[in-house]
Amino acid sequence: MSEVIQKAKQAGTAAAVLNRLTTKEKNDALLAAADALLANADAIIAANEEDLRRGRDNGTSASLLDRLALDGQRIAGIAEGLRQIVDLPDPVGEVLETIERPNGMLITKKRVPLGVIGIIYEARPNVTVDAIGLCLKTGNAVVLRGGSSAIASNRKIVEVIHQALSSTSVPADAVQLIEDTDRASVDEMLRANGLLDVVIPRGGRALIQNVVQNATVPVIETGAGICHTYIDESADPQMAQDIALNAKVQRPSVCNAMETLLVHERFAEQRLLPIAEAMRQANVELRGCARTRQLVPRANEAAEQDYATEYNDYILNIKIVEGLDEALAHIARFGTKHSECIVTENREHAEHFLREVDAAAVYHNVSTRFTDGFEFGFGAEIGISTQKLHARGPMGLPALTSTKYVIQGNGQIRP
Amino acid sequence: MSEVIQKAKQAGTAAAVLNRLTTKEKNDALLAAADALLANADAIIAANEEDLRRGRDNGTSASLLDRLALDGQRIAGIAEGLRQIVDLPDPVGEVLETIERPNGMLITKKRVPLGVIGIIYEARPNVTVDAIGLCLKTGNAVVLRGGSSAIASNRKIVEVIHQALSSTSVPADAVQLIEDTDRASVDEMLRANGLLDVVIPRGGRALIQNVVQNATVPVIETGAGICHTYIDESADPQMAQDIALNAKVQRPSVCNAMETLLVHERFAEQRLLPIAEAMRQANVELRGCARTRQLVPRANEAAEQDYATEYNDYILNIKIVEGLDEALAHIARFGTKHSECIVTENREHAEHFLREVDAAAVYHNVSTRFTDGFEFGFGAEIGISTQKLHARGPMGLPALTSTKYVIQGNGQIRP
């Protein structure tokens, strides 16, 4: 039996135990795990150093090495993340609906764990702990398949958490790490129907597309964001500039950052230049349509392909449009249904935009950077869903649950 | 451009229009469609006769021909089904959550249509109209891919509905029928990411497995039901017999009918024989474990494979178990997570069963035959989901919607 099949089966057995635990039992286990991470920080950092050394030898980029690196402060942050999950309400057992039927039978719709969740991700070892915390809190077992670049860190983290769980009600088998980092182990997870109830990919576009294209197991697609901000004719100029700058440069590397600024032609004539200059002062490379380049000196040309690119970087496309309809058409064509914003003082235009744009999060006069579980007040998130089934947008704990109908009666039969 | 791609694109354009319509506009369109079906009943019956003739020539079974057949009464029933959908509340626009954040931004979680729904199904032309009604009511466009055996009926039904829609606010393009009934058109639908938001298969096991195994588009899996009834030691004998008989014979051909009866050994000694005799009187073939065959004369042997078979027929497996744990283990091994029942007077056993069994619907002292949108009071259903994501159990109108976060503010940016 392969590692994936064997570990998924063990996780399934553990999931049945998890399903019976109280919130307190699950929380106690998370607190024990948090304590153990702090107590074993040195050993984790030593394992991480092994990954970093290998990364440097392989010529890994500085930014990737930074994502991979752990130190005492980062481990403290990761442990604190677990404690925050403890403080969140447990969705399992919540009654969503009660229906009493004329024949006297009582139907109760309850939240239950999903079962076994597969997480496929890349370099960041903090995802390992996040995923464990979110899955265990919701009564799910988890099968983790991290990237090869973090394998030593992940192994040590899971070893520490296994030890911590052994003195709690949560079985250690509820947390499984796939140590085989060959591509084949991913493929096997994607086809483990009946063993994995869902697979959630976290990472770059290539990883997510591989999962979506090859999984027969249900998937929650996360991530890709080509987000737009549309500045309408009537926008408040200062607000428009503040929102656009925030959406682009507050943290360009993330999925809810803006990639393309759409500007109403009449706003652009008077007001685009100062925004463009502010972007440049923030080190943003500008790529514009023909009309943009007439208004903004030294802007590069934005090619068709640029509008379809998630830069996650200090690069911005600017396109001048005739009005709301052209902006909506551009977003429909190039958007990834993640986060889209209109800046306008025209209430009718705002309502039209909020209704017409097909995206997980649509904003009026607010930066797209807020599409995030913490910013929405969910306290934590396993990712941002860009699909329409099951969960859309930032996924808090309820997104990691399913439901069950419980029907109670006294001998009802169907006539 | 292939038929599938072309029609899916037209459906997408229509979906954007549907998204703007009021409930009344959608209801008016459904009523117009219902009227048109009645007014054109003769033409539909004539087209159906063509399908039936072809079916008879091809040696189609009597039961399949019966599913396929339309007459005045059935068409009246189908039209009445549309009117019932009109009476159901429109889930679109419903506000599911409102969050005011400390920075003053207001987050509203709203129900929105899914977009374009693909339905892949087999012989029954009533599914064509059901699917159109449920999809349009929820603001979705629909791409229908029915079986070749009903193609003439489906073509005529869709032609009649297109004519009816032309005088309403719902664009005729919101309803698309794929006329190419080659397998290739199914494959194309299953990979139409970006054009179809979800595919729902309705039909037998082979059809559903093909969809699940080959789709890259999100799928809602429906259908297969190997359902169990477990009679516990303390069960009321009459209630146990009534529920078991109802679960098996009230309509054996459907997914929520019982396939295997599990009986506590002490109940079996005294009470199994009368239940077995009642089953036989109802023309049920009995297949039993070794102990069952000691108690029930002339029962056939139940092989391993029988426990894993959805008969949808007058055949029943009977297995005697030592108690609740063995029953739960059997259900975990052979169940399809559809509907499972315990008959018991022991409240603790009931609660244990209801919690431990991982299925869409778990019953205490009620026949599994109630797992149905109408019986649950939803008024209509597009199918019974046996997966855990998005929707589980009978799917009413809300299962055909997604959600969207609408964020309104006055210049909020992320610090």
PDB file of C-alpha atoms in Angstrom, chain B residues 109-349:
ATOM      1  CA  LYS B 109     -23.070  38.138   2.308  1.00  0.00           C
ATOM      2  CA  LYS B 110     -25.745  37.669  -0.345  1.00  0.00           C
ATOM      3  CA  ARG B 111     -27.111  34.748  -2.294  1.00  0.00           C
ATOM      4  CA  VAL B 112     -26.440  35.008  -6.031  1.00  0.00           C
ATOM      5  CA  PRO B 113     -27.084  32.633  -8.939  1.00  0.00           C
ATOM      6  CA  LEU B 114     -24.373  30.093  -9.732  1.00  0.00           C
ATOM      7  CA  GLY B 115     -24.314  31.255 -13.354  1.00  0.00           C
ATOM      8  CA  VAL B 116     -24.495  28.474 -15.936  1.00  0.00           C
ATOM      9  CA  ILE B 117     -25.480  24.989 -14.800  1.00  0.00           C
ATOM     10  CA  GLY B 118     -24.868  21.897 -16.918  1.00  0.00           C
ATOM     11  CA  ILE B 119     -27.238  18.973 -16.406  1.00  0.00           C
ATOM     12  CA  ILE B 120     -26.284  15.568 -17.803  1.00  0.00           C
ATOM     13  CA  TYR B 121     -29.081  13.026 -17.645  1.00  0.00           C
ATOM     14  CA  GLU B 122     -30.683  10.030 -19.274  1.00  0.00           C
ATOM     15  CA  ALA B 123     -34.032   8.978 -20.583  1.00  0.00           C
ATOM     16  CA  ARG B 124     -36.709  10.893 -18.705  1.00  0.00           C
ATOM     17  CA  PRO B 125     -37.951  14.011 -20.526  1.00  0.00           C
ATOM     18  CA  ASN B 126     -39.571  15.346 -17.343  1.00  0.00           C
ATOM     19  CA  VAL B 127     -36.036  16.065 -16.073  1.00  0.00           C
ATOM     20  CA  THR B 128     -35.695  18.540 -18.958  1.00  0.00           C
ATOM     21  CA  VAL B 129     -38.545  20.672 -17.662  1.00  0.00           C
ATOM     22  CA  ASP B 130     -37.721  20.228 -13.960  1.00  0.00           C
ATOM     23  CA  ALA B 131     -34.159  21.370 -14.548  1.00  0.00           C
ATOM     24  CA  ILE B 132     -35.273  24.371 -16.600  1.00  0.00           C
ATOM     25  CA  GLY B 133     -37.724  25.409 -13.879  1.00  0.00           C
ATOM     26  CA  LEU B 134     -35.291  25.071 -10.986  1.00  0.00           C
ATOM     27  CA  CYS B 135     -32.425  26.767 -12.827  1.00  0.00           C
ATOM     28  CA  LEU B 136     -34.427  29.724 -14.156  1.00  0.00           C
ATOM     29  CA  LYS B 137     -36.110  30.315 -10.793  1.00  0.00           C
ATOM     30  CA  THR B 138     -32.672  30.660  -9.213  1.00  0.00           C
ATOM     31  CA  GLY B 139     -31.444  33.010 -11.967  1.00  0.00           C
ATOM     32  CA  ASN B 140     -29.220  30.436 -13.635  1.00  0.00           C
ATOM     33  CA  ALA B 141     -28.896  29.603 -17.294  1.00  0.00           C
ATOM     34  CA  VAL B 142     -28.928  25.880 -18.050  1.00  0.00           C
ATOM     35  CA  VAL B 143     -27.174  23.686 -20.605  1.00  0.00           C
ATOM     36  CA  LEU B 144     -29.064  20.405 -20.945  1.00  0.00           C
ATOM     37  CA  ARG B 145     -27.516  17.219 -22.230  1.00  0.00           C
ATOM     38  CA  GLY B 146     -30.178  14.496 -22.179  1.00  0.00           C
ATOM     39  CA  GLY B 147     -29.868  10.969 -23.485  1.00  0.00           C
ATOM     40  CA  SER B 148     -30.209  10.038 -27.136  1.00  0.00           C
ATOM     41  CA  SER B 149     -33.297   7.950 -26.373  1.00  0.00           C
ATOM     42  CA  ALA B 150     -35.308  11.103 -25.535  1.00  0.00           C
ATOM     43  CA  ILE B 151     -33.790  13.516 -28.029  1.00  0.00           C
ATOM     44  CA  ALA B 152     -36.930  14.123 -30.114  1.00  0.00           C
ATOM     45  CA  SER B 153     -39.009  14.775 -27.001  1.00  0.00           C
ATOM     46  CA  ASN B 154     -36.360  17.054 -25.523  1.00  0.00           C
ATOM     47  CA  ARG B 155     -35.986  18.996 -28.775  1.00  0.00           C
ATOM     48  CA  LYS B 156     -39.704  19.645 -28.972  1.00  0.00           C
ATOM     49  CA  ILE B 157     -40.015  20.560 -25.281  1.00  0.00           C
ATOM     50  CA  VAL B 158     -37.153  23.051 -25.526  1.00  0.00           C
ATOM     51  CA  GLU B 159     -38.556  24.486 -28.777  1.00  0.00           C
ATOM     52  CA  VAL B 160     -41.910  25.061 -27.057  1.00  0.00           C
ATOM     53  CA  ILE B 161     -40.239  26.667 -24.042  1.00  0.00           C
ATOM     54  CA  HIS B 162     -38.026  28.875 -26.234  1.00  0.00           C
ATOM     55  CA  GLN B 163     -41.160  30.176 -27.969  1.00  0.00           C
ATOM     56  CA  ALA B 164     -42.825  30.818 -24.633  1.00  0.00           C
ATOM     57  CA  LEU B 165     -39.789  32.664 -23.244  1.00  0.00           C
ATOM     58  CA  SER B 166     -39.596  34.964 -26.261  1.00  0.00           C
ATOM     59  CA  SER B 167     -42.526  36.978 -24.887  1.00  0.00           C
ATOM     60  CA  THR B 168     -41.018  37.218 -21.378  1.00  0.00           C
ATOM     61  CA  SER B 169     -38.035  38.948 -19.756  1.00  0.00           C
ATOM     62  CA  VAL B 170     -36.074  35.695 -19.644  1.00  0.00           C
ATOM     63  CA  PRO B 171     -33.884  35.358 -22.736  1.00  0.00           C
ATOM     64  CA  ALA B 172     -34.505  32.154 -24.690  1.00  0.00           C
ATOM     65  CA  ASP B 173     -30.730  31.615 -24.682  1.00  0.00           C
ATOM     66  CA  ALA B 174     -30.940  30.900 -20.955  1.00  0.00           C
ATOM     67  CA  VAL B 175     -32.105  27.397 -21.958  1.00  0.00           C
ATOM     68  CA  GLN B 176     -29.721  25.434 -24.174  1.00  0.00           C
ATOM     69  CA  LEU B 177     -30.159  21.863 -25.351  1.00  0.00           C
ATOM     70  CA  ILE B 178     -27.127  19.983 -26.650  1.00  0.00           C
ATOM     71  CA  GLU B 179     -28.512  18.059 -29.614  1.00  0.00           C
ATOM     72  CA  ASP B 180     -25.339  16.116 -30.252  1.00  0.00           C
ATOM     73  CA  THR B 181     -25.896  12.987 -28.169  1.00  0.00           C
ATOM     74  CA  ASP B 182     -22.464  11.488 -28.810  1.00  0.00           C
ATOM     75  CA  ARG B 183     -20.363  10.745 -25.777  1.00  0.00           C
ATOM     76  CA  ALA B 184     -17.934  13.452 -26.930  1.00  0.00           C
ATOM     77  CA  SER B 185     -20.401  16.204 -26.089  1.00  0.00           C
ATOM     78  CA  VAL B 186     -20.520  14.993 -22.481  1.00  0.00           C
ATOM     79  CA  ASP B 187     -16.718  14.983 -22.304  1.00  0.00           C
ATOM     80  CA  GLU B 188     -16.652  18.504 -23.631  1.00  0.00           C
ATOM     81  CA  MET B 189     -19.112  19.713 -21.003  1.00  0.00           C
ATOM     82  CA  LEU B 190     -17.065  18.095 -18.257  1.00  0.00           C
ATOM     83  CA  ARG B 191     -14.039  20.187 -19.254  1.00  0.00           C
ATOM     84  CA  ALA B 192     -15.784  23.471 -20.022  1.00  0.00           C
ATOM     85  CA  ASN B 193     -14.123  25.334 -17.140  1.00  0.00           C
ATOM     86  CA  GLY B 194     -14.943  29.006 -17.240  1.00  0.00           C
ATOM     87  CA  LEU B 195     -18.117  28.363 -19.255  1.00  0.00           C
ATOM     88  CA  LEU B 196     -20.054  26.028 -16.961  1.00  0.00           C
ATOM     89  CA  ASP B 197     -20.033  26.869 -13.258  1.00  0.00           C
ATOM     90  CA  VAL B 198     -21.177  23.410 -12.202  1.00  0.00           C
ATOM     91  CA  VAL B 199     -22.276  20.133 -13.732  1.00  0.00           C
ATOM     92  CA  ILE B 200     -24.943  18.011 -12.090  1.00  0.00           C
ATOM     93  CA  PRO B 201     -25.300  14.410 -13.296  1.00  0.00           C
ATOM     94  CA  ARG B 202     -28.672  12.732 -12.923  1.00  0.00           C
ATOM     95  CA  GLY B 203     -28.958   9.083 -13.744  1.00  0.00           C
ATOM     96  CA  GLY B 204     -27.458   5.687 -13.095  1.00  0.00           C
ATOM     97  CA  ARG B 205     -24.181   4.762 -11.528  1.00  0.00           C
ATOM     98  CA  ALA B 206     -22.222   4.589 -14.799  1.00  0.00           C
ATOM     99  CA  LEU B 207     -23.284   8.095 -15.831  1.00  0.00           C
ATOM    100  CA  ILE B 208     -22.456   9.564 -12.437  1.00  0.00           C
ATOM    101  CA  GLN B 209     -19.077   7.810 -12.222  1.00  0.00           C
ATOM    102  CA  ASN B 210     -18.139   9.050 -15.681  1.00  0.00           C
ATOM    103  CA  VAL B 211     -18.897  12.609 -14.612  1.00  0.00           C
ATOM    104  CA  VAL B 212     -17.049  12.352 -11.294  1.00  0.00           C
ATOM    105  CA  GLN B 213     -14.003  10.693 -12.856  1.00  0.00           C
ATOM    106  CA  ASN B 214     -13.624  12.995 -15.826  1.00  0.00           C
ATOM    107  CA  ALA B 215     -14.907  16.439 -14.895  1.00  0.00           C
ATOM    108  CA  THR B 216     -12.579  19.352 -14.274  1.00  0.00           C
ATOM    109  CA  VAL B 217     -15.642  21.578 -13.897  1.00  0.00           C
ATOM    110  CA  PRO B 218     -17.037  21.497 -10.328  1.00  0.00           C
ATOM    111  CA  VAL B 219     -19.564  18.677  -9.914  1.00  0.00           C
ATOM    112  CA  ILE B 220     -22.409  18.006  -7.537  1.00  0.00           C
ATOM    113  CA  GLU B 221     -22.525  14.233  -7.242  1.00  0.00           C
ATOM    114  CA  THR B 222     -25.997  12.807  -6.852  1.00  0.00           C
ATOM    115  CA  GLY B 223     -27.631   9.555  -6.513  1.00  0.00           C
ATOM    116  CA  ALA B 224     -26.219   6.207  -5.658  1.00  0.00           C
ATOM    117  CA  GLY B 225     -27.855   4.796  -2.550  1.00  0.00           C
ATOM    118  CA  ILE B 226     -27.000   1.557  -0.796  1.00  0.00           C
ATOM    119  CA  CYS B 227     -29.233   2.274   2.191  1.00  0.00           C
ATOM    120  CA  HIS B 228     -29.461   0.194   5.380  1.00  0.00           C
ATOM    121  CA  THR B 229     -32.034  -0.275   8.093  1.00  0.00           C
ATOM    122  CA  TYR B 230     -30.673  -1.566  11.388  1.00  0.00           C
ATOM    123  CA  ILE B 231     -33.168  -3.194  13.752  1.00  0.00           C
ATOM    124  CA  ASP B 232     -31.756  -2.935  17.253  1.00  0.00           C
ATOM    125  CA  GLU B 233     -32.415  -5.378  20.098  1.00  0.00           C
ATOM    126  CA  SER B 234     -34.987  -3.121  21.721  1.00  0.00           C
ATOM    127  CA  ALA B 235     -36.890  -2.212  18.534  1.00  0.00           C
ATOM    128  CA  ASP B 236     -40.672  -2.232  18.616  1.00  0.00           C
ATOM    129  CA  PRO B 237     -41.392  -5.327  16.493  1.00  0.00           C
ATOM    130  CA  GLN B 238     -44.362  -3.930  14.594  1.00  0.00           C
ATOM    131  CA  MET B 239     -42.624  -0.621  13.925  1.00  0.00           C
ATOM    132  CA  ALA B 240     -39.503  -2.439  12.769  1.00  0.00           C
ATOM    133  CA  GLN B 241     -41.504  -4.526  10.323  1.00  0.00           C
ATOM    134  CA  ASP B 242     -43.473  -1.543   9.013  1.00  0.00           C
ATOM    135  CA  ILE B 243     -40.359   0.578   8.484  1.00  0.00           C
ATOM    136  CA  ALA B 244     -38.367  -2.251   6.878  1.00  0.00           C
ATOM    137  CA  LEU B 245     -41.183  -3.135   4.503  1.00  0.00           C
ATOM    138  CA  ASN B 246     -41.764   0.490   3.581  1.00  0.00           C
ATOM    139  CA  ALA B 247     -38.044   1.096   2.994  1.00  0.00           C
ATOM    140  CA  LYS B 248     -37.828  -1.933   0.706  1.00  0.00           C
ATOM    141  CA  VAL B 249     -41.056  -2.229  -1.233  1.00  0.00           C
ATOM    142  CA  GLN B 250     -42.872   1.104  -1.299  1.00  0.00           C
ATOM    143  CA  ARG B 251     -40.758   1.942  -4.376  1.00  0.00           C
ATOM    144  CA  PRO B 252     -37.727  -0.292  -4.762  1.00  0.00           C
ATOM    145  CA  SER B 253     -36.371   1.450  -7.875  1.00  0.00           C
ATOM    146  CA  VAL B 254     -35.262   4.638  -6.134  1.00  0.00           C
ATOM    147  CA  CYS B 255     -32.048   5.609  -4.412  1.00  0.00           C
ATOM    148  CA  ASN B 256     -33.478   5.961  -0.890  1.00  0.00           C
ATOM    149  CA  ALA B 257     -34.939   2.424  -0.846  1.00  0.00           C
ATOM    150  CA  MET B 258     -33.295  -0.128   1.477  1.00  0.00           C
ATOM    151  CA  GLU B 259     -30.866  -2.695   0.045  1.00  0.00           C
ATOM    152  CA  THR B 260     -29.685  -4.387   3.255  1.00  0.00           C
ATOM    153  CA  LEU B 261     -31.496  -5.115   6.513  1.00  0.00           C
ATOM    154  CA  LEU B 262     -29.204  -5.441   9.545  1.00  0.00           C
ATOM    155  CA  VAL B 263     -30.780  -7.219  12.515  1.00  0.00           C
ATOM    156  CA  HIS B 264     -29.598  -7.544  16.103  1.00  0.00           C
ATOM    157  CA  GLU B 265     -29.120 -11.243  16.888  1.00  0.00           C
ATOM    158  CA  ARG B 266     -31.508 -11.275  19.845  1.00  0.00           C
ATOM    159  CA  PHE B 267     -34.232  -9.498  17.900  1.00  0.00           C
ATOM    160  CA  ALA B 268     -33.646 -11.864  14.986  1.00  0.00           C
ATOM    161  CA  GLU B 269     -34.192 -15.037  16.997  1.00  0.00           C
ATOM    162  CA  GLN B 270     -37.767 -14.143  17.838  1.00  0.00           C
ATOM    163  CA  ARG B 271     -38.811 -11.645  15.219  1.00  0.00           C
ATOM    164  CA  LEU B 272     -36.929 -11.995  11.948  1.00  0.00           C
ATOM    165  CA  LEU B 273     -39.097 -14.746  10.475  1.00  0.00           C
ATOM    166  CA  PRO B 274     -42.369 -12.741  10.314  1.00  0.00           C
ATOM    167  CA  ILE B 275     -40.511  -9.811   8.696  1.00  0.00           C
ATOM    168  CA  ALA B 276     -38.923 -12.147   6.164  1.00  0.00           C
ATOM    169  CA  GLU B 277     -42.322 -13.661   5.390  1.00  0.00           C
ATOM    170  CA  ALA B 278     -43.875 -10.245   4.909  1.00  0.00           C
ATOM    171  CA  MET B 279     -41.066  -9.371   2.501  1.00  0.00           C
ATOM    172  CA  ARG B 280     -41.690 -12.551   0.543  1.00  0.00           C
ATOM    173  CA  GLN B 281     -45.384 -11.829   0.332  1.00  0.00           C
ATOM    174  CA  ALA B 282     -44.361  -8.523  -1.229  1.00  0.00           C
ATOM    175  CA  ASN B 283     -42.349 -10.478  -3.840  1.00  0.00           C
ATOM    176  CA  VAL B 284     -38.942  -9.675  -2.370  1.00  0.00           C
ATOM    177  CA  GLU B 285     -36.132 -12.137  -3.019  1.00  0.00           C
ATOM    178  CA  LEU B 286     -34.160 -12.673   0.201  1.00  0.00           C
ATOM    179  CA  ARG B 287     -30.389 -13.113   0.396  1.00  0.00           C
ATOM    180  CA  GLY B 288     -28.988 -13.758   3.837  1.00  0.00           C
ATOM    181  CA  CYS B 289     -25.859 -14.326   5.875  1.00  0.00           C
ATOM    182  CA  ALA B 290     -25.276 -17.830   7.305  1.00  0.00           C
ATOM    183  CA  ARG B 291     -27.218 -17.116  10.489  1.00  0.00           C
ATOM    184  CA  THR B 292     -30.094 -15.593   8.571  1.00  0.00           C
ATOM    185  CA  ARG B 293     -30.351 -18.742   6.475  1.00  0.00           C
ATOM    186  CA  GLN B 294     -30.638 -20.797   9.658  1.00  0.00           C
ATOM    187  CA  LEU B 295     -33.627 -18.719  10.745  1.00  0.00           C
ATOM    188  CA  VAL B 296     -35.240 -18.064   7.363  1.00  0.00           C
ATOM    189  CA  PRO B 297     -35.902 -21.149   5.244  1.00  0.00           C
ATOM    190  CA  ARG B 298     -35.094 -20.932   1.551  1.00  0.00           C
ATOM    191  CA  ALA B 299     -33.183 -17.642   1.754  1.00  0.00           C
ATOM    192  CA  ASN B 300     -30.386 -17.432  -0.811  1.00  0.00           C
ATOM    193  CA  GLU B 301     -26.833 -16.754   0.183  1.00  0.00           C
ATOM    194  CA  ALA B 302     -25.739 -13.125   0.355  1.00  0.00           C
ATOM    195  CA  ALA B 303     -22.251 -12.842  -1.111  1.00  0.00           C
ATOM    196  CA  GLU B 304     -19.834 -10.017  -0.312  1.00  0.00           C
ATOM    197  CA  GLN B 305     -20.653  -8.456  -3.657  1.00  0.00           C
ATOM    198  CA  ASP B 306     -24.378  -8.378  -2.815  1.00  0.00           C
ATOM    199  CA  TYR B 307     -23.765  -6.059   0.112  1.00  0.00           C
ATOM    200  CA  ALA B 308     -22.015  -3.696  -2.284  1.00  0.00           C
ATOM    201  CA  THR B 309     -24.854  -3.693  -4.839  1.00  0.00           C
ATOM    202  CA  GLU B 310     -27.580  -1.120  -5.296  1.00  0.00           C
ATOM    203  CA  TYR B 311     -30.330  -3.456  -6.519  1.00  0.00           C
ATOM    204  CA  ASN B 312     -33.071  -0.874  -7.020  1.00  0.00           C
ATOM    205  CA  ASP B 313     -35.237  -3.953  -7.239  1.00  0.00           C
ATOM    206  CA  TYR B 314     -37.245  -6.508  -5.229  1.00  0.00           C
ATOM    207  CA  ILE B 315     -34.136  -8.056  -3.681  1.00  0.00           C
ATOM    208  CA  LEU B 316     -33.009  -7.666  -0.062  1.00  0.00           C
ATOM    209  CA  ASN B 317     -29.853  -8.659   1.806  1.00  0.00           C
ATOM    210  CA  ILE B 318     -30.369  -9.645   5.446  1.00  0.00           C
ATOM    211  CA  LYS B 319     -27.446  -9.784   7.848  1.00  0.00           C
ATOM    212  CA  ILE B 320     -27.592 -10.663  11.535  1.00  0.00           C
ATOM    213  CA  VAL B 321     -25.180  -8.641  13.684  1.00  0.00           C
ATOM    214  CA  GLU B 322     -24.019  -8.912  17.272  1.00  0.00           C
ATOM    215  CA  GLY B 323     -25.002  -5.367  18.019  1.00  0.00           C
ATOM    216  CA  LEU B 324     -24.764  -1.696  17.179  1.00  0.00           C
ATOM    217  CA  ASP B 325     -20.999  -1.666  16.605  1.00  0.00           C
ATOM    218  CA  GLU B 326     -21.128  -4.402  13.997  1.00  0.00           C
ATOM    219  CA  ALA B 327     -24.027  -2.628  12.287  1.00  0.00           C
ATOM    220  CA  LEU B 328     -22.062   0.642  12.215  1.00  0.00           C
ATOM    221  CA  ALA B 329     -18.986  -1.115  10.815  1.00  0.00           C
ATOM    222  CA  HIS B 330     -21.082  -2.727   8.061  1.00  0.00           C
ATOM    223  CA  ILE B 331     -22.643   0.603   7.123  1.00  0.00           C
ATOM    224  CA  ALA B 332     -19.246   2.346   7.130  1.00  0.00           C
ATOM    225  CA  ARG B 333     -17.940  -0.322   4.770  1.00  0.00           C
ATOM    226  CA  PHE B 334     -20.824  -0.725   2.323  1.00  0.00           C
ATOM    227  CA  GLY B 335     -22.918   2.432   2.683  1.00  0.00           C
ATOM    228  CA  THR B 336     -22.843   5.188   0.068  1.00  0.00           C
ATOM    229  CA  LYS B 337     -23.440   8.014   2.576  1.00  0.00           C
ATOM    230  CA  HIS B 338     -27.008   8.455   1.390  1.00  0.00           C
ATOM    231  CA  SER B 339     -29.705   7.415   3.943  1.00  0.00           C
ATOM    232  CA  GLU B 340     -29.359   5.085   6.948  1.00  0.00           C
ATOM    233  CA  CYS B 341     -31.888   4.121   9.630  1.00  0.00           C
ATOM    234  CA  ILE B 342     -31.915   2.655  13.128  1.00  0.00           C
ATOM    235  CA  VAL B 343     -35.086   1.243  14.647  1.00  0.00           C
ATOM    236  CA  THR B 344     -34.751   1.176  18.415  1.00  0.00           C
ATOM    237  CA  GLU B 345     -36.447   2.154  21.641  1.00  0.00           C
ATOM    238  CA  ASN B 346     -33.029   2.738  23.217  1.00  0.00           C
ATOM    239  CA  ARG B 347     -32.378   6.470  23.142  1.00  0.00           C
ATOM    240  CA  GLU B 348     -28.658   6.120  23.766  1.00  0.00           C
ATOM    241  CA  HIS B 349     -28.248   3.704  20.873  1.00  0.00           C
TER     242      HIS B 349
END
